[in-house]
mmCIF file of C-alpha atoms in Angstrom:
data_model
loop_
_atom_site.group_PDB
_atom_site.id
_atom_site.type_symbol
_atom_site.label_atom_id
_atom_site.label_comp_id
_atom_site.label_asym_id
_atom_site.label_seq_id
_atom_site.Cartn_x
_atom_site.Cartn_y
_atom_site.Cartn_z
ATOM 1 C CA UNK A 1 -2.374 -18.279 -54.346
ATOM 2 C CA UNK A 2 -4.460 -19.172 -57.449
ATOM 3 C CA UNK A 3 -3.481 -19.549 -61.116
ATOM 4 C CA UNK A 4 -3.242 -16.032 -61.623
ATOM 5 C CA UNK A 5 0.102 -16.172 -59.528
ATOM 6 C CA UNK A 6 2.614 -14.210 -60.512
ATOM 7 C CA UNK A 7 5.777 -15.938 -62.564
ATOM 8 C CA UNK A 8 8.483 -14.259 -60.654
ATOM 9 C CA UNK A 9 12.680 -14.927 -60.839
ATOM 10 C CA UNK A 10 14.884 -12.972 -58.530
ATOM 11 C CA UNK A 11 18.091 -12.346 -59.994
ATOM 12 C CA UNK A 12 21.058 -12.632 -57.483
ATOM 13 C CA UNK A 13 23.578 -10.139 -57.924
ATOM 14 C CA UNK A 14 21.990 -7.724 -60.975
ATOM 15 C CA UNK A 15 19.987 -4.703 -60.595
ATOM 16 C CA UNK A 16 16.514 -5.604 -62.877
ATOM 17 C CA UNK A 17 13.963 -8.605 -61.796
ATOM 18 C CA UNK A 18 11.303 -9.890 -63.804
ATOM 19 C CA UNK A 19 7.516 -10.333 -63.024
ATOM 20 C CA UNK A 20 5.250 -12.387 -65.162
ATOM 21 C CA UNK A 21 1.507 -12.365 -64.811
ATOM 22 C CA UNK A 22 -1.507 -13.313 -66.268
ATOM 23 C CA UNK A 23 -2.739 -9.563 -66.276
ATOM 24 C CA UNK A 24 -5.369 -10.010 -63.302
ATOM 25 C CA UNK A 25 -6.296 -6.806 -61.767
ATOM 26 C CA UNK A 26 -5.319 -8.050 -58.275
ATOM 27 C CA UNK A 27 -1.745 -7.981 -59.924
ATOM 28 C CA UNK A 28 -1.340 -5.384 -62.082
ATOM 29 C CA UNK A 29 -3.621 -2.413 -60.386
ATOM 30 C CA UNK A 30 -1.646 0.811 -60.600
ATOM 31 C CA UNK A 31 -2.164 1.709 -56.825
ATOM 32 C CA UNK A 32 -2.712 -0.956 -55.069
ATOM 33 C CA UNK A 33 -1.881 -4.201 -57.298
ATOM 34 C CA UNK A 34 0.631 -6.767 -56.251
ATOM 35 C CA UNK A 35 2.962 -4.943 -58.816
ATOM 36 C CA UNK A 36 2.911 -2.207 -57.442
ATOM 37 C CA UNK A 37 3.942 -2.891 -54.091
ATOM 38 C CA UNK A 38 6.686 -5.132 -55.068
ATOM 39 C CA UNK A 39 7.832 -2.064 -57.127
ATOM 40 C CA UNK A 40 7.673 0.422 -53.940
ATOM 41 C CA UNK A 41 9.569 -2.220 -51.945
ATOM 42 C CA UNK A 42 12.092 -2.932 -54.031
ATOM 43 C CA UNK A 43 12.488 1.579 -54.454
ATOM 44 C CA UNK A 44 12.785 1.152 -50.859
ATOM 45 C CA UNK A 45 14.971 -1.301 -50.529
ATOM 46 C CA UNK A 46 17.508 -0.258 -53.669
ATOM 47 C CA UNK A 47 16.397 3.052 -55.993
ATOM 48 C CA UNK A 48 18.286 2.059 -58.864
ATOM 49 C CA UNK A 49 17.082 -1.301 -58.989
ATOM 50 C CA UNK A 50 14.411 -2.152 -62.069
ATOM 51 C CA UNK A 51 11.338 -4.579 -61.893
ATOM 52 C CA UNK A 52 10.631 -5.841 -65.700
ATOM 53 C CA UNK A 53 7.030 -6.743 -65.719
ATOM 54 C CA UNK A 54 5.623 -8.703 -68.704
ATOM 55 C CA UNK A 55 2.129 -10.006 -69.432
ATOM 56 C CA UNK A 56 2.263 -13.953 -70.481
ATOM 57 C CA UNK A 57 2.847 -14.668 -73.904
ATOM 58 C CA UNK A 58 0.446 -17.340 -74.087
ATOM 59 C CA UNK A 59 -2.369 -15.472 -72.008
ATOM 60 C CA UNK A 60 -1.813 -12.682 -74.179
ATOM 61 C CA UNK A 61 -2.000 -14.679 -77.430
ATOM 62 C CA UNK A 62 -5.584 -16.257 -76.306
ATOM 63 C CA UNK A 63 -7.067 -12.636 -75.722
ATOM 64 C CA UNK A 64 -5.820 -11.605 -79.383
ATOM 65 C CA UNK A 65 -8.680 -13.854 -80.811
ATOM 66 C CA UNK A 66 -11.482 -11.568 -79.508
ATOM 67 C CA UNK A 67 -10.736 -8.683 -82.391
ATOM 68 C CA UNK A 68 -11.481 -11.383 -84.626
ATOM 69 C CA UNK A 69 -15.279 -11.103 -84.520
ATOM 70 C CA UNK A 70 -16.488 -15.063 -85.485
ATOM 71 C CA UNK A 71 -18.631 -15.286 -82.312
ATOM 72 C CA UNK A 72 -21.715 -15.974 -84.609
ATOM 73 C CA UNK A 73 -20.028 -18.920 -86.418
ATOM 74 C CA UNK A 74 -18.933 -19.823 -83.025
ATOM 75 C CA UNK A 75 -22.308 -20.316 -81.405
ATOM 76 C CA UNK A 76 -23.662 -22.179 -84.237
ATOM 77 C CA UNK A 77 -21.037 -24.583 -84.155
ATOM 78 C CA UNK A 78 -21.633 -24.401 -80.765
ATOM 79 C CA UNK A 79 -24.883 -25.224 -81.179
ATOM 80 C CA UNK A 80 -24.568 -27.931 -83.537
ATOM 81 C CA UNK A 81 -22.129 -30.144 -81.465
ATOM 82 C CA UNK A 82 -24.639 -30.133 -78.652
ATOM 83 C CA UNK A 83 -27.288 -30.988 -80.617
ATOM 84 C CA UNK A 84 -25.621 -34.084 -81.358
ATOM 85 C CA UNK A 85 -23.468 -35.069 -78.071
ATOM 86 C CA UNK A 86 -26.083 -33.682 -75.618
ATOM 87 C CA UNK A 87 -28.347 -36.479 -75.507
ATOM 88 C CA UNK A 88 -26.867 -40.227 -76.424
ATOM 89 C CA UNK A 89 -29.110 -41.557 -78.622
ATOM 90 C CA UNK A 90 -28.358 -38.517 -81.278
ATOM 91 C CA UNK A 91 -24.530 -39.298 -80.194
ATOM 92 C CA UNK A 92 -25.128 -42.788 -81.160
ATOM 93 C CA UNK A 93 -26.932 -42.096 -84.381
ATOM 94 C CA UNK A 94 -24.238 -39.450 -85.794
ATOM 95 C CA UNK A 95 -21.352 -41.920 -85.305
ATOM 96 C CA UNK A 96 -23.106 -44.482 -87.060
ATOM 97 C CA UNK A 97 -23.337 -42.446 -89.781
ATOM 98 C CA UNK A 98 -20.044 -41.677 -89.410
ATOM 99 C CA UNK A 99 -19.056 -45.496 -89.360
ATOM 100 C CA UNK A 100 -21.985 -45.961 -92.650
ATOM 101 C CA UNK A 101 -20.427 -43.353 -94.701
ATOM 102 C CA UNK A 102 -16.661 -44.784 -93.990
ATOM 103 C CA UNK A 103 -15.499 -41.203 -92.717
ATOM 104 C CA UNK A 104 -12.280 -40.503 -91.380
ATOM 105 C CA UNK A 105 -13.571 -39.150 -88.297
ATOM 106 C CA UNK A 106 -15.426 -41.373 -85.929
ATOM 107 C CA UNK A 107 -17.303 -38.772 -83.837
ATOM 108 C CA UNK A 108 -17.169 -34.687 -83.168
ATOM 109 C CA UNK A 109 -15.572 -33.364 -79.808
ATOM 110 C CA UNK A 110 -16.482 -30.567 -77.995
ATOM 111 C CA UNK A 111 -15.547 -27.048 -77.497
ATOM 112 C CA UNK A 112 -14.332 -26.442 -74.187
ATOM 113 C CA UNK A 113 -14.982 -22.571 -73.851
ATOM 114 C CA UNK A 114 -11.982 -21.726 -71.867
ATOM 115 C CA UNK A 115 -9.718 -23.537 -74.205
ATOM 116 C CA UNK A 116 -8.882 -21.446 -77.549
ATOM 117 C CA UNK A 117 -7.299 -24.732 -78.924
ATOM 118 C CA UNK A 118 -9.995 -26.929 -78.583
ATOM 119 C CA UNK A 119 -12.072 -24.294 -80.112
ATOM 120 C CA UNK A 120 -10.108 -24.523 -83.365
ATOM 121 C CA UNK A 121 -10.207 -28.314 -83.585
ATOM 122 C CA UNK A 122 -14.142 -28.706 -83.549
ATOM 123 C CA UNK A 123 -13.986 -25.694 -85.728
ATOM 124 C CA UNK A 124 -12.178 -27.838 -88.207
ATOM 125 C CA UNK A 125 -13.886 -31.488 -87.212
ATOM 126 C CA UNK A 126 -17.565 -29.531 -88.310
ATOM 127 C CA UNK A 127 -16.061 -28.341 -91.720
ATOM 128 C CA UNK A 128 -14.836 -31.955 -92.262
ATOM 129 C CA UNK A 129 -17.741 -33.246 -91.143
ATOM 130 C CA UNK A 130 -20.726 -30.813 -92.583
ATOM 131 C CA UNK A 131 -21.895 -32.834 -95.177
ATOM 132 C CA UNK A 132 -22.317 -35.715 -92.356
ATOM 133 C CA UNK A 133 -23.912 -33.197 -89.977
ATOM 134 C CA UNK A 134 -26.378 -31.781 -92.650
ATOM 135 C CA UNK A 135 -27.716 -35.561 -93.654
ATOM 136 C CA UNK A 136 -27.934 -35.953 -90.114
ATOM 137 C CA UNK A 137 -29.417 -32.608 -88.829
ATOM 138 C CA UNK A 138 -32.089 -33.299 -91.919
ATOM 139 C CA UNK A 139 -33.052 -36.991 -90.292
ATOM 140 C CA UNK A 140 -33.816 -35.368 -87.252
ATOM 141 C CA UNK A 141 -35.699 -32.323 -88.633
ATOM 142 C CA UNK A 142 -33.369 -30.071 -87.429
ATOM 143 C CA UNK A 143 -32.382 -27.571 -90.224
ATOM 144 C CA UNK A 144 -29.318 -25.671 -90.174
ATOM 145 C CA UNK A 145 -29.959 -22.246 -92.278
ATOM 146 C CA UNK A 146 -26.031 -21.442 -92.055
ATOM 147 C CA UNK A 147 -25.139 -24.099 -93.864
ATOM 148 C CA UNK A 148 -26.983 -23.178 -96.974
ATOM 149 C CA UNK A 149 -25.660 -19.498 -96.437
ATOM 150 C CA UNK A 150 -22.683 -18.948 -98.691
ATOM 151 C CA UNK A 151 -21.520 -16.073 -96.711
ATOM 152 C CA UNK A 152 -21.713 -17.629 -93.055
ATOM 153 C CA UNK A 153 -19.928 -20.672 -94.825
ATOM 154 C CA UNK A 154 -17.025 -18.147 -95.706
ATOM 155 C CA UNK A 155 -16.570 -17.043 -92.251
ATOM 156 C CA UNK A 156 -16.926 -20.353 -91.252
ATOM 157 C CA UNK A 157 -13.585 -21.716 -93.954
ATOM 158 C CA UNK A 158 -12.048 -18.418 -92.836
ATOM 159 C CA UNK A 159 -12.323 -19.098 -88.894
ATOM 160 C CA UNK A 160 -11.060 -22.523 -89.557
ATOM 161 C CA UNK A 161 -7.763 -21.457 -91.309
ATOM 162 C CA UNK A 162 -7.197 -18.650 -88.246
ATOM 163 C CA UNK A 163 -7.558 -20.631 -85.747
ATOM 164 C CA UNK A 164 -5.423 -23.176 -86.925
ATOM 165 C CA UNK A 165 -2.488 -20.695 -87.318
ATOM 166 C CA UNK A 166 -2.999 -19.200 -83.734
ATOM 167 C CA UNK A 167 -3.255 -22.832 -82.210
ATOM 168 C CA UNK A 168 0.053 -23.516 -84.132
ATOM 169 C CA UNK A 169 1.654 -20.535 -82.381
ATOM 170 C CA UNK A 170 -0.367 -21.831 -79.077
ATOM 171 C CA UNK A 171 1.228 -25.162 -79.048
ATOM 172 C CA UNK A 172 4.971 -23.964 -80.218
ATOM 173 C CA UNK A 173 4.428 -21.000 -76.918
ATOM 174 C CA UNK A 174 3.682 -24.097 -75.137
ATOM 175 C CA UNK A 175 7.386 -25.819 -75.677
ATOM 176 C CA UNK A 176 9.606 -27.073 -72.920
ATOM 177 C CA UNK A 177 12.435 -25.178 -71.890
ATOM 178 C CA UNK A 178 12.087 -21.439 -74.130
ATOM 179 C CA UNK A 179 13.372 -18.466 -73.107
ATOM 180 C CA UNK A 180 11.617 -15.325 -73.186
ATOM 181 C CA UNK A 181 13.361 -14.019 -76.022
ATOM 182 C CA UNK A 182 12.717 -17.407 -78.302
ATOM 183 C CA UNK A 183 8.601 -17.283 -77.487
ATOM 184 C CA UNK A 184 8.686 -13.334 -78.435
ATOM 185 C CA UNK A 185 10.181 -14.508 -81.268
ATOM 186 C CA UNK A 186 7.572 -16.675 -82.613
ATOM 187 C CA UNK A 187 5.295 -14.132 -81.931
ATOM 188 C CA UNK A 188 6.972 -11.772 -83.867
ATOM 189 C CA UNK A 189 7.448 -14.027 -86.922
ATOM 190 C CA UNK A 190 3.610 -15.042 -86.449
ATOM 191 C CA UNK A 191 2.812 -10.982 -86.654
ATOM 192 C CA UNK A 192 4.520 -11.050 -89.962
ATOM 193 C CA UNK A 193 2.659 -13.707 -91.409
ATOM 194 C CA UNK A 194 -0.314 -12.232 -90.448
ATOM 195 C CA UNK A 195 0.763 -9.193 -92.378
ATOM 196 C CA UNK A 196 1.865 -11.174 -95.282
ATOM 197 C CA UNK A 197 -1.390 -13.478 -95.479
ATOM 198 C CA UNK A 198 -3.358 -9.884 -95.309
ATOM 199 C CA UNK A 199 -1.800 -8.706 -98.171
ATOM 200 C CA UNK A 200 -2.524 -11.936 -100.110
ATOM 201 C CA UNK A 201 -5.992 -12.058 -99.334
ATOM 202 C CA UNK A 202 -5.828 -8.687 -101.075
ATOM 203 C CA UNK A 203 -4.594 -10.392 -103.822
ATOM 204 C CA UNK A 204 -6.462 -13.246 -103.802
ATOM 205 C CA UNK A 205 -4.175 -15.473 -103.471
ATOM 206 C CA UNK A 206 -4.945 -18.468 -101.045
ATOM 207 C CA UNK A 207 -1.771 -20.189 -100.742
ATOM 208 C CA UNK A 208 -1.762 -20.733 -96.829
ATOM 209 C CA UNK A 209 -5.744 -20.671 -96.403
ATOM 210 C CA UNK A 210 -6.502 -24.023 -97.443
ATOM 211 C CA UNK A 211 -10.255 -23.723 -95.970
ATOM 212 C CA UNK A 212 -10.830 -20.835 -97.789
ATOM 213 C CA UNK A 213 -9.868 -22.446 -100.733
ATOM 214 C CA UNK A 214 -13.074 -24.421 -100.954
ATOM 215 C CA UNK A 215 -15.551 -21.550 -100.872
ATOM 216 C CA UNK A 216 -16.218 -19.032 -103.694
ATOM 217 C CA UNK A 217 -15.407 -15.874 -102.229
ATOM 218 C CA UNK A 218 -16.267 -12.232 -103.672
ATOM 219 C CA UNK A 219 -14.286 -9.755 -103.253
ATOM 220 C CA UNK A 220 -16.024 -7.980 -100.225
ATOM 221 C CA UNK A 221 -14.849 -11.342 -98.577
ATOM 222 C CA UNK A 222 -11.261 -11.331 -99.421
ATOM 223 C CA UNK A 223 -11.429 -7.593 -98.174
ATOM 224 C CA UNK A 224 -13.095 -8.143 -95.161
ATOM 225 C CA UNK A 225 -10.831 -11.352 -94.133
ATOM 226 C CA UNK A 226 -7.384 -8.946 -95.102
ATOM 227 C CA UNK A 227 -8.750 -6.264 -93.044
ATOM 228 C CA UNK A 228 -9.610 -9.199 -89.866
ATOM 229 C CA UNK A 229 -6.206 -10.206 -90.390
ATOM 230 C CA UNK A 230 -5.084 -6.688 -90.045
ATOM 231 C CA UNK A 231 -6.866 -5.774 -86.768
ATOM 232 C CA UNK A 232 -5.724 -9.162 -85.492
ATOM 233 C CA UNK A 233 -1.820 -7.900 -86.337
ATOM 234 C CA UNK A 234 -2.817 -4.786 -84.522
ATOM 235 C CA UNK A 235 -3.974 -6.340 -81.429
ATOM 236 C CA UNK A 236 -0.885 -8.230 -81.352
ATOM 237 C CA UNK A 237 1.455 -5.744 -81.992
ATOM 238 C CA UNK A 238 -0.543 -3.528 -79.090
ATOM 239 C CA UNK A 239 -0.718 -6.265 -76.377
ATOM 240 C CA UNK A 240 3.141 -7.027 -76.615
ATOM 241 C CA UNK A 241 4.445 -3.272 -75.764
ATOM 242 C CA UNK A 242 5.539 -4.479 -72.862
ATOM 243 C CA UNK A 243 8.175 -6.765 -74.440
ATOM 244 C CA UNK A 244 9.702 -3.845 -76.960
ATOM 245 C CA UNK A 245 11.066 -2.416 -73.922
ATOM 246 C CA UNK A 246 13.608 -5.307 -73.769
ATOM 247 C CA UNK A 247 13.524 -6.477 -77.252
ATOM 248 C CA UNK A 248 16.727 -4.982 -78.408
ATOM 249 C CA UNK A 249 18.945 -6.185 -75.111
ATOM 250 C CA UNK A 250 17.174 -9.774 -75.872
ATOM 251 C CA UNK A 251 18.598 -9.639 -79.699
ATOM 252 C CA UNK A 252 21.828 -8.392 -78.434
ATOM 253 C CA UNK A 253 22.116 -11.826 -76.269
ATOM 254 C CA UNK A 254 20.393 -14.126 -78.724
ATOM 255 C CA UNK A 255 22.752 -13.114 -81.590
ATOM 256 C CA UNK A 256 26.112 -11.224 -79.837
ATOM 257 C CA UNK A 257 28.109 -11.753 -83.235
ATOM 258 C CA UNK A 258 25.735 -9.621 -85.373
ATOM 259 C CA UNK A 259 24.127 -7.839 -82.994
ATOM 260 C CA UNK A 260 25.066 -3.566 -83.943
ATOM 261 C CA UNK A 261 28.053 -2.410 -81.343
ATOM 262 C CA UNK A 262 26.084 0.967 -81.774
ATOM 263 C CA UNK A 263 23.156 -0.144 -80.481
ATOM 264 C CA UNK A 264 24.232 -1.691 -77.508
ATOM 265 C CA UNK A 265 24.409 -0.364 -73.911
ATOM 266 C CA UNK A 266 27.801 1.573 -73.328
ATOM 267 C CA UNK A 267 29.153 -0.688 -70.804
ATOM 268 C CA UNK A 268 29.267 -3.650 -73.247
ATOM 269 C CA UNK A 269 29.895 -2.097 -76.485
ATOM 270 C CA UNK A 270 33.917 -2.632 -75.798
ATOM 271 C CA UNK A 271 32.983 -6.544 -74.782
ATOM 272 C CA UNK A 272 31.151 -6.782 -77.255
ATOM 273 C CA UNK A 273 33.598 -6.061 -79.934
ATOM 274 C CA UNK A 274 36.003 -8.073 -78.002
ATOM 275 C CA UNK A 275 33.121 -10.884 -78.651
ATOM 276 C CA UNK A 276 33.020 -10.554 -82.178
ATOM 277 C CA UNK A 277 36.580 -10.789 -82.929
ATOM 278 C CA UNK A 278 37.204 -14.067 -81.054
ATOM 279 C CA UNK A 279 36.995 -16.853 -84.167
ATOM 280 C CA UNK A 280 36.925 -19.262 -80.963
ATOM 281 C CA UNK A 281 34.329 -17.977 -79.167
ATOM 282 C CA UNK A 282 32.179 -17.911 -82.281
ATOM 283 C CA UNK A 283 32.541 -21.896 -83.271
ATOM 284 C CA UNK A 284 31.658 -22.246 -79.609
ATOM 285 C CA UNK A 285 28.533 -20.502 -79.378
ATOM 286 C CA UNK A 286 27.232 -22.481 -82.436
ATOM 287 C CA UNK A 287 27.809 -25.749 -80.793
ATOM 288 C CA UNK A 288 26.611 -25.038 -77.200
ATOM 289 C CA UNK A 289 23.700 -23.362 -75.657
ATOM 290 C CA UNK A 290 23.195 -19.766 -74.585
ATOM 291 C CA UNK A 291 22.902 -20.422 -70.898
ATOM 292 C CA UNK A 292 26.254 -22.746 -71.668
ATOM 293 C CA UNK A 293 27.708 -19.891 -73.696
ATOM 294 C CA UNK A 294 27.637 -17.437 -71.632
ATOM 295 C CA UNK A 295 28.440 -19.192 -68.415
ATOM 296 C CA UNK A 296 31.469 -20.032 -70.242
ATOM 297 C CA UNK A 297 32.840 -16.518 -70.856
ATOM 298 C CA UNK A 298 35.559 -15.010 -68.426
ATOM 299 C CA UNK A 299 34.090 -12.908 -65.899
ATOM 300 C CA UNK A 300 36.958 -10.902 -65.655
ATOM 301 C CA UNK A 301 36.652 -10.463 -69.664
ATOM 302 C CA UNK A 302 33.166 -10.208 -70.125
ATOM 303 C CA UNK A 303 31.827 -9.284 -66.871
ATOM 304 C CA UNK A 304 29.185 -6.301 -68.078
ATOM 305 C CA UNK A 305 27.977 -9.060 -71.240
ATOM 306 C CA UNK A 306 27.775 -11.855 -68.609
ATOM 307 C CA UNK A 307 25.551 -9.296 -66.367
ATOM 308 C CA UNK A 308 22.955 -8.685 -69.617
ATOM 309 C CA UNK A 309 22.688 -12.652 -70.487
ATOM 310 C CA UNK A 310 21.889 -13.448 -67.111
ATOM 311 C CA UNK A 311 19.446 -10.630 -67.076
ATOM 312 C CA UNK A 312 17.603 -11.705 -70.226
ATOM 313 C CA UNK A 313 17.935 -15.561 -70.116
ATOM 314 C CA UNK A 314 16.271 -15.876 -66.325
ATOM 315 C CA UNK A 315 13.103 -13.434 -67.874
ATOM 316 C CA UNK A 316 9.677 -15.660 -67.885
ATOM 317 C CA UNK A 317 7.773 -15.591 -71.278
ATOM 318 C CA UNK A 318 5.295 -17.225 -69.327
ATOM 319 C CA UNK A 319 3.147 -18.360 -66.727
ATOM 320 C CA UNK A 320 2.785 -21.766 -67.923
ATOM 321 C CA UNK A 321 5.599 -23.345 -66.094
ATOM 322 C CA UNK A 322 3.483 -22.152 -62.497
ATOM 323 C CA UNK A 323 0.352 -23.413 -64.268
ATOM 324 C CA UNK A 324 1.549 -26.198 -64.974
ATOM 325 C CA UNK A 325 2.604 -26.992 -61.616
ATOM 326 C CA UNK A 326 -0.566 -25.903 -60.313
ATOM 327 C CA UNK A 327 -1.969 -28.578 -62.297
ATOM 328 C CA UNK A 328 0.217 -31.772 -61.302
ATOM 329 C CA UNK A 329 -0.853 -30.257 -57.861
ATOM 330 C CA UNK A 330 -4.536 -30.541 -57.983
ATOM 331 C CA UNK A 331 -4.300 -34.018 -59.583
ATOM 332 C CA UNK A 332 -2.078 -34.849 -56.514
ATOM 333 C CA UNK A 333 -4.681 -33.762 -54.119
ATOM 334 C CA UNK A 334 -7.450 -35.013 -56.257
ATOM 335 C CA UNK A 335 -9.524 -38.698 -55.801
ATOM 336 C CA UNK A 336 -7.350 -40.724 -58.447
ATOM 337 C CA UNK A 337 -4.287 -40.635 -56.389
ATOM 338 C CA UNK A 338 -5.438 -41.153 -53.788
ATOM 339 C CA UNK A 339 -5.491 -45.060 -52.074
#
């Protein structure tokens, strides 16, 4: 199969299974997707049985950028960095300049286009560098209009600042060893700053938008950046549906001491109080991990609670573990390894 392989964990002995994909139709098509045959088997095969299926976090994340709308700060920057790394003697020139001018930076990277991180970083290397690039664009009679247009500048600070938040997210999504329900997480707390930093853009207040800082901005701008910020909460909030639907039974195993006895599924709410009243179970599951914790609980005690964590905890958040793996594969196949 190729990288759009589904992220699947069978669970041994429970009634719900989790698919994780990267969204390709091949996968996900209603009739005749990979989905939806796994689905009809497993009807087939056991009609109470439930198939979670979840789009990747981190695939999900990376399509949340397009509502953004900085596609024409994009292809100048775009633009730019070629003009400079495309042939070697302009390469050569603009880290001289660099080295003359004593800049912190020693050269500008590219932007690989299917890489929504390295996008950000040569987003922020060109503001860092645009004095340098504007001397140097001049030398060569190359003039850059954008950079003497206040409002393309804005975007530009603006775009900068975003895409340094999202490739934060990006790179925390990207951690070793997360469960499902601690990657939704950070994507929920990265929704409410997004709300937050849209209301202080109403306000002006710049706090957290360093880039943005530097500009002058009118108030149109500090509008139209709140409202960006707004749309990109929205797209967010609308790609992740699918994880609601187990959002509250993923609280209820991340945090069993507070979680609400109400809210939780009848045939643990007795467990569950049984939970919160042990003082001994309680020290222990703040010294000791989940998949520790709950492994550790009586089955004949807890045997409905132990049935939920195992449910939640084996959930992927992600296809990055099968990318990954894809990856240490094709090196393995490719010419450096072999002798």
């Amino acid at each position: 199969m190729t990288e759009e392989l589904a992220a699947m964990r069978p669970m041994k002995g429970t009634t719900t299974g989790s698919v994780t994909t990267d969204g390709c139709p091949n996968l996900t098509g209603k009739n005749v997707g990979l989905l939806r045959r796994m689905q009809d088997k497993v009807t087939e095969i056991n009609p109470e049985q439930k198939l979670i299926f979840l789009h990747c976090i981190i695939h999900q994340e990376m399509l949340c950028k397009s509502v953004l709308k900085i596609s024409h700060v994009v292809d100048v920057v775009t633009k730019i960095v070629h003009f400079i790394r495309a042939r070697a003697l302009n390469h050569r020139q603009f880290v001289s300049l660099l080295e003359e001018h004593e800049s912190e930076h020693s050269d500008i990277g590219y932007q690989t286009a299917v890489r929504w991180l390295s996008l950000g970083k040569v987003l922020k290397r060109v503001w860092d560098l645009r004095a340098e690039i504007q001397e140097f664009c001049i030398k060569k009679d190359k003039y850059i209009p954008e950079f003497s247009d206040t409002h393309w500048m804005a975007d530009l600070a603006f775009a900068v600042d975003v895409t340094a938040l999202m490739n934060a997210l990006n790179t925390k999504l990207q951690g070793k060893g997360l469960f499902a329900h601690e990657m939704y997480s950070l994507v929920t707390a990265f929704m409410r700053k997004l709300k937050f930093l849209s209301s202080q853009l109403e306000g002006n207040i710049l706090t957290h938008m360093p880039t943005l800082k530097e500009v002058v901005l009118s108030a149109d701008h500090l509008h139209k950046y709140s409202s960006m910020l707004g749309a990109l909460h929205g797209e967010f909030s609308r790609r992740f549906e699918d994880f609601k639907t187990a959002e509250s039974e993923m609280h209820m195993i991340s945090s069993p001491f507070t979680y609400s006895v109400d809210n939780a599924p009848s045939d643990v709410q007795l467990e569950l109080i049984d939970l919160q009243s042990d003082n001994l179970l309680a020290e222990h599951f703040k010294s000791v991990s989940l998949v520790e914790f709950y492994s550790s609980l009586k089955e004949e005690i807890f045997p409905h609670l132990r049935r939920h964590a195992q449910r939640m905890l084996v959930l992927f958040g992600s296809t990055y573990i099968c990318e990954q793996t894809f990856s240490v594969m094709k090196f393995n196949k490719s010419r450096y390894t072999l002798t």
